[in-house]
Tab-separated table of C-alpha atoms in Angstrom:
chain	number	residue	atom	x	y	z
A	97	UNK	CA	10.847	-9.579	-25.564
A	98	UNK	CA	8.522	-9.229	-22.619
A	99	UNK	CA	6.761	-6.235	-22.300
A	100	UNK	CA	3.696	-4.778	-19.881
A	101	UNK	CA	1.695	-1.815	-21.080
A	102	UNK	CA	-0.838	0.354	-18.291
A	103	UNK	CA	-3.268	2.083	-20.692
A	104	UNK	CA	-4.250	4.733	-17.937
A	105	UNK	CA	-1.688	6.717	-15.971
A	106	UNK	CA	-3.791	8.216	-13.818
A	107	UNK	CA	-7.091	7.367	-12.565
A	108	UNK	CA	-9.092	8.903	-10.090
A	109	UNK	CA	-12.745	7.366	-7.896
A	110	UNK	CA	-14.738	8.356	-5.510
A	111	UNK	CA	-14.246	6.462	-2.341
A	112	UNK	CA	-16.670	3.718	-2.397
A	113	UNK	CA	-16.850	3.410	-6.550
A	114	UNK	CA	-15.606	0.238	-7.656
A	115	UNK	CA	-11.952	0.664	-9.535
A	116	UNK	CA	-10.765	-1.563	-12.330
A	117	UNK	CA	-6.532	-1.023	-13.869
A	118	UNK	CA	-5.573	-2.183	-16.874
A	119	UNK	CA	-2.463	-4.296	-17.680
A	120	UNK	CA	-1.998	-6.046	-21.499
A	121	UNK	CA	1.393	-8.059	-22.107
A	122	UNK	CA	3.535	-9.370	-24.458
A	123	UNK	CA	5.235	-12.914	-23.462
A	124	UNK	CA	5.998	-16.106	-25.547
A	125	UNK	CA	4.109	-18.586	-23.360
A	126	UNK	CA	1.869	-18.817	-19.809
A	127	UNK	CA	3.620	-15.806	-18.040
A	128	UNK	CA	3.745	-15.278	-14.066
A	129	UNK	CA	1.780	-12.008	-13.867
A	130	UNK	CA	2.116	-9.424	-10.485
A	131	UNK	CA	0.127	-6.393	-9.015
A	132	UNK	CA	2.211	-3.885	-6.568
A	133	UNK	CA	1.651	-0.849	-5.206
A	134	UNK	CA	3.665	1.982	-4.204
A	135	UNK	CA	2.423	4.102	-1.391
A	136	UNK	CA	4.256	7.686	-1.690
A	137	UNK	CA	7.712	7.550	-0.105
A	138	UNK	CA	7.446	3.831	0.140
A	139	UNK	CA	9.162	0.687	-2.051
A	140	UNK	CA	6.707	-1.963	-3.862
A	141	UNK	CA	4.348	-3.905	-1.985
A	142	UNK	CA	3.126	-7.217	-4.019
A	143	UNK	CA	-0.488	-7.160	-3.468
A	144	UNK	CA	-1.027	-9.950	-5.491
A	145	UNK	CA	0.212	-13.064	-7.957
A	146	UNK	CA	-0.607	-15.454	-10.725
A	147	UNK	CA	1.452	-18.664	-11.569
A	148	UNK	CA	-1.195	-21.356	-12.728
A	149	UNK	CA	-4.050	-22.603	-11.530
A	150	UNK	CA	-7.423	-20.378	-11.031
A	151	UNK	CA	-7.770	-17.401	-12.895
A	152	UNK	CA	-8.806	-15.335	-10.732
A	153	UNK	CA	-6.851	-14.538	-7.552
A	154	UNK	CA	-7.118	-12.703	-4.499
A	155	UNK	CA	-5.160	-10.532	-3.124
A	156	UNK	CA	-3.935	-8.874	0.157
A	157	UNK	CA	-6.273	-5.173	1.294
A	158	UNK	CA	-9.549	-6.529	-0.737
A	159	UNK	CA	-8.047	-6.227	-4.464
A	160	UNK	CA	-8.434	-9.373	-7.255
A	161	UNK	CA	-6.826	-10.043	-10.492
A	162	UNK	CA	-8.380	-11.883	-13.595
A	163	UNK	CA	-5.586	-13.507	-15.899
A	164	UNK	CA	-7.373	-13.891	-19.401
A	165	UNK	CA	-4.832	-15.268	-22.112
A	166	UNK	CA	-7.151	-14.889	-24.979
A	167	UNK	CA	-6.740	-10.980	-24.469
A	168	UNK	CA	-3.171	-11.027	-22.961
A	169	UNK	CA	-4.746	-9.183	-19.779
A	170	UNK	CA	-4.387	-9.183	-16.191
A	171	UNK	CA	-6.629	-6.314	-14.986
A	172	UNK	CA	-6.574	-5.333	-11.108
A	173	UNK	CA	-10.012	-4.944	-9.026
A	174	UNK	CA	-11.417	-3.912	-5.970
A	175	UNK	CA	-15.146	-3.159	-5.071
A	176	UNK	CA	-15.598	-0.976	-3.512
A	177	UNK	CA	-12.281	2.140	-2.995
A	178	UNK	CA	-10.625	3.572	0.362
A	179	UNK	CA	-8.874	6.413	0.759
A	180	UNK	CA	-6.082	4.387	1.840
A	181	UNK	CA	-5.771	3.040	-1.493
A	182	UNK	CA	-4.452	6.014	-3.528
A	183	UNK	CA	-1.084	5.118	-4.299
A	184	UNK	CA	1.088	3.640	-7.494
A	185	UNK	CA	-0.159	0.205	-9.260
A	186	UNK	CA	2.335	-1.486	-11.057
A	187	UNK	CA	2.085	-4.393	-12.859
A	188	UNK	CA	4.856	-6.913	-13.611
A	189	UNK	CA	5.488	-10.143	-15.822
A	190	UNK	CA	8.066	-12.531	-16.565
A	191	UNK	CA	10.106	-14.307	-16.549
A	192	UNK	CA	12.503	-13.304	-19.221
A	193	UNK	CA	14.184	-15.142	-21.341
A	194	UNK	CA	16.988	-16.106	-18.897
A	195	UNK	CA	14.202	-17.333	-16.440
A	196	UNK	CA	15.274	-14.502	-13.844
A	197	UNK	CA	14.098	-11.030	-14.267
A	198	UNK	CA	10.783	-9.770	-14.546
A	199	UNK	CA	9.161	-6.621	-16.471
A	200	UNK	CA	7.354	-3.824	-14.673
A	201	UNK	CA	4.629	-2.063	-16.168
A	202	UNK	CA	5.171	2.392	-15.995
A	203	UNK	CA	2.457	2.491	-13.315
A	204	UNK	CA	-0.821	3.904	-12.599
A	205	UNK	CA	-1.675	6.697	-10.043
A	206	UNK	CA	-4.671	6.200	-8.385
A	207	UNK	CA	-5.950	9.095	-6.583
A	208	UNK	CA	-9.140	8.684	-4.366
A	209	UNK	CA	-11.821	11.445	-3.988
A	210	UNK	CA	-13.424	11.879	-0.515
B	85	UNK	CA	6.858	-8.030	7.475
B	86	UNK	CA	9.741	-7.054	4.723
B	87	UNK	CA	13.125	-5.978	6.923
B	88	UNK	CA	14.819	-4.257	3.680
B	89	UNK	CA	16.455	-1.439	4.423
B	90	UNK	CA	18.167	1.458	2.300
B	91	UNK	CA	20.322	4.622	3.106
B	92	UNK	CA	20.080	7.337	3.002
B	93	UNK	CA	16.092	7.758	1.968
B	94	UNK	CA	17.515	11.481	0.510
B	95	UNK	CA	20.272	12.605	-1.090
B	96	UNK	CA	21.168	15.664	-2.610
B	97	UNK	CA	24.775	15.946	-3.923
B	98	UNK	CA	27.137	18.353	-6.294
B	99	UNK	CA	27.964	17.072	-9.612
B	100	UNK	CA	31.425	14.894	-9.064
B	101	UNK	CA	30.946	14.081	-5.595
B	102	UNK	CA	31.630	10.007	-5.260
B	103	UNK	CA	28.415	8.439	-3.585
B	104	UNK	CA	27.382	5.054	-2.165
B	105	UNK	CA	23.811	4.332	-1.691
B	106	UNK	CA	23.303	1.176	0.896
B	107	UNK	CA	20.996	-1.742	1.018
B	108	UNK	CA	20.551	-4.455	3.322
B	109	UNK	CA	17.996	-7.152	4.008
B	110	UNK	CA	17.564	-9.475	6.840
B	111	UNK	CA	15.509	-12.018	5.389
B	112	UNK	CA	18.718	-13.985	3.869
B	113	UNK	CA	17.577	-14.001	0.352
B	114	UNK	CA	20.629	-14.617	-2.131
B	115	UNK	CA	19.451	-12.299	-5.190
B	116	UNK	CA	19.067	-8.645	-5.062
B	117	UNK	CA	18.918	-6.389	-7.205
B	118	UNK	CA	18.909	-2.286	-8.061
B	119	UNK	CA	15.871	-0.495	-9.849
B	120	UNK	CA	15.899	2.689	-11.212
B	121	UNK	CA	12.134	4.616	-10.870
B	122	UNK	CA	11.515	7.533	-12.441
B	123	UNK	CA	8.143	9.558	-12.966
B	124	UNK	CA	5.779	7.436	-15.126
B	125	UNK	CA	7.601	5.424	-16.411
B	126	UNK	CA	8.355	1.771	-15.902
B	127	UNK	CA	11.065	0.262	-13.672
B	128	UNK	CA	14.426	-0.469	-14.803
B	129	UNK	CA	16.739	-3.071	-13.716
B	130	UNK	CA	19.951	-1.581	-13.280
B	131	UNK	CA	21.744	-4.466	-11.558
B	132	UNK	CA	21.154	-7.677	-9.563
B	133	UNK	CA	23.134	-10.233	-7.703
B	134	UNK	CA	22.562	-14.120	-7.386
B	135	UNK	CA	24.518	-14.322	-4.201
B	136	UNK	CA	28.005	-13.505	-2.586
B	137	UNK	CA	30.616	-12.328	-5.115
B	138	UNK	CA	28.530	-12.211	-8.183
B	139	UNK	CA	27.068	-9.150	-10.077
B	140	UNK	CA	25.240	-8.611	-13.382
B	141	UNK	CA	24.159	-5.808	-15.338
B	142	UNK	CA	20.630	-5.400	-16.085
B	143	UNK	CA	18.358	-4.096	-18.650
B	144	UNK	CA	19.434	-0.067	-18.675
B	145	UNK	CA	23.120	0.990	-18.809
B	146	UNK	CA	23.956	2.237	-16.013
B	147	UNK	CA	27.079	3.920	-15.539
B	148	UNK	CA	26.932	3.092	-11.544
B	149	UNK	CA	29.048	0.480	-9.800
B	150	UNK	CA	28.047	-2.579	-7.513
B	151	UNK	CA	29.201	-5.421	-5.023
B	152	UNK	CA	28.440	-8.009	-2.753
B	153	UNK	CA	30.957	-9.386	-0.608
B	154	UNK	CA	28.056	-10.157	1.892
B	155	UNK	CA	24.665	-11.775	1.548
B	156	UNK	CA	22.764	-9.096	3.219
B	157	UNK	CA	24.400	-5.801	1.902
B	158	UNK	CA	24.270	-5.280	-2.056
B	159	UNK	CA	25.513	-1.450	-2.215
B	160	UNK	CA	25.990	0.989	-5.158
B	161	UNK	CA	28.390	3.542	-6.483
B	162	UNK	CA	28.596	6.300	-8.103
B	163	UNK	CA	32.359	7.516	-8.927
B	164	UNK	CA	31.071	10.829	-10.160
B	165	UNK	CA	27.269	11.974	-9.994
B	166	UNK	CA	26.089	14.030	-12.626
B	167	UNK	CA	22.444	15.693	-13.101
B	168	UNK	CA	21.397	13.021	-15.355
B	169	UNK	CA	21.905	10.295	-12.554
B	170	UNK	CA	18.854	12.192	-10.612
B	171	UNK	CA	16.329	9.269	-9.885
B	172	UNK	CA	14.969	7.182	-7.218
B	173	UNK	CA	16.546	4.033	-6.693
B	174	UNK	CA	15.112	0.976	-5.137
B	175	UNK	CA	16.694	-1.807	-3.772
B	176	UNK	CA	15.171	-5.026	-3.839
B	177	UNK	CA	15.595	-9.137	-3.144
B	178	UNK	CA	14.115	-11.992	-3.475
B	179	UNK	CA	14.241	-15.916	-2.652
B	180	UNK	CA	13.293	-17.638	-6.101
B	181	UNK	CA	13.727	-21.374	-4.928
B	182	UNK	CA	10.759	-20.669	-2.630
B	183	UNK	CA	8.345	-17.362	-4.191
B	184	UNK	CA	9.794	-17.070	-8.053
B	185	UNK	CA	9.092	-13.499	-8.787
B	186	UNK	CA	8.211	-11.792	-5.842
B	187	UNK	CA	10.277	-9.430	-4.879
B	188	UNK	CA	10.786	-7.201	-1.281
B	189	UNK	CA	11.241	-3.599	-1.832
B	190	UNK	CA	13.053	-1.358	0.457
B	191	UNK	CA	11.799	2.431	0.321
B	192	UNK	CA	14.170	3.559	-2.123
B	193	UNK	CA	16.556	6.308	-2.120
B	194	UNK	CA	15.391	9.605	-3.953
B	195	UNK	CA	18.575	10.962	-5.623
B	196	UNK	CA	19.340	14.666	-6.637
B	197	UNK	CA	22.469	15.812	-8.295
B	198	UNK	CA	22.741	19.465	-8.654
């Protein structure tokens, strides 16, 4: 069965640091990988997506994604942190075996120092 | 811009009190679906629709109700809340023949049963 782990539940930065989240999963072949993020109060944005292609892809508000199969690994980046960024990362993969559903990760709070 | 929309964004309800939370998109996507979010911990599917008239179960048992007698409203039920049905529930849909995977999020509905 699929399954997405977060190592870190909460992570905090200094606005300005660089910021790197971790996501490791467990699927049977090339999965489609997803960042979101949950600003508090608000549903899931997707901020960004991997189906094929380029291994590294951008995403919406400055943040990239690296797929590396080898280590079953699509970590989230950003250079360089805003304020406006604290919020909830998930990360999500699939799809499952009935080629519909997809697995969420349990999150990661980032909170951003000023 | 995502036009998803849930009611009401609060609740707070006595145990045995029948309750319907809504959802409705404009976007004319045909599957929806019901998460369940709870603190740190991963998103569970709960339910999801592939269109008018049809309902499915998802990954957690969930002792709520659904329907979907109309594209753009996918509702749910509760016959009789209890304290353990305290969660925030997000709606969610989703046009697969065009973006597989990504879904729209409305803000959820934050749930307490007392």
């Amino acid at each position: 069965a699929q399954s997405v782990t977060q190592p870190d539940i909460h992570i905090t930065v200094s606005e300005g640091a660089s910021l790197e989240l971790r996501c490791n999963y467990s699927y049977g072949a090339t999965p489609y990988l997803f960042w979101y993020v949950q600003s508090p109060g608000q549903g899931l944005q997707l901020l960004l997506k991997y189906f094929s292609g380029d291994t590294l892809v951008q995403g919406i508000k400055g943040f990239e994604a690296e797929f590396k199969r080898s280590q079953s690994s699509f970590n989230l980046r950003k250079p360089s942190v805003h304020w406006s960024d604290a919020a909830e990362y998930f990360c999500a993969v699939g799809p499952d075996n009935y080629g519909q559903n997809f697995v969420f990760g349990p999150g990661t709070r980032l909170s951003v120092l000023p | 811009e995502a036009d998803i929309y849930q009611t009401p964004r609060y609740l707070v309800i006595g145990t045995g009190k029948k309750i319907t939370l809504e959802c409705s998109q404009t976007m004319g996507h045909d599957k929806m679906y019901w998460y369940q979010q709870d603190p740190g911990m991963e998103l569970h599917l709960i339910h999801y629709s592939y269109g008018v008239n049809s309902t499915e179960k998802g990954d957690l048992s969930s002792e709520s109700t659904v329907s979907r007698i109309r594209t753009e409203h996918f509702p749910l039920t509760l016959e009789s809340a209890r304290p353990s049905h305290t969660s925030q529930y997000l709606c969610a849909s989703s046009d697969p023949t065009r973006l597989l995977g990504v879904l729209f999020f409305g803000p959820g509905t934050r749930l307490t049963v007392l």
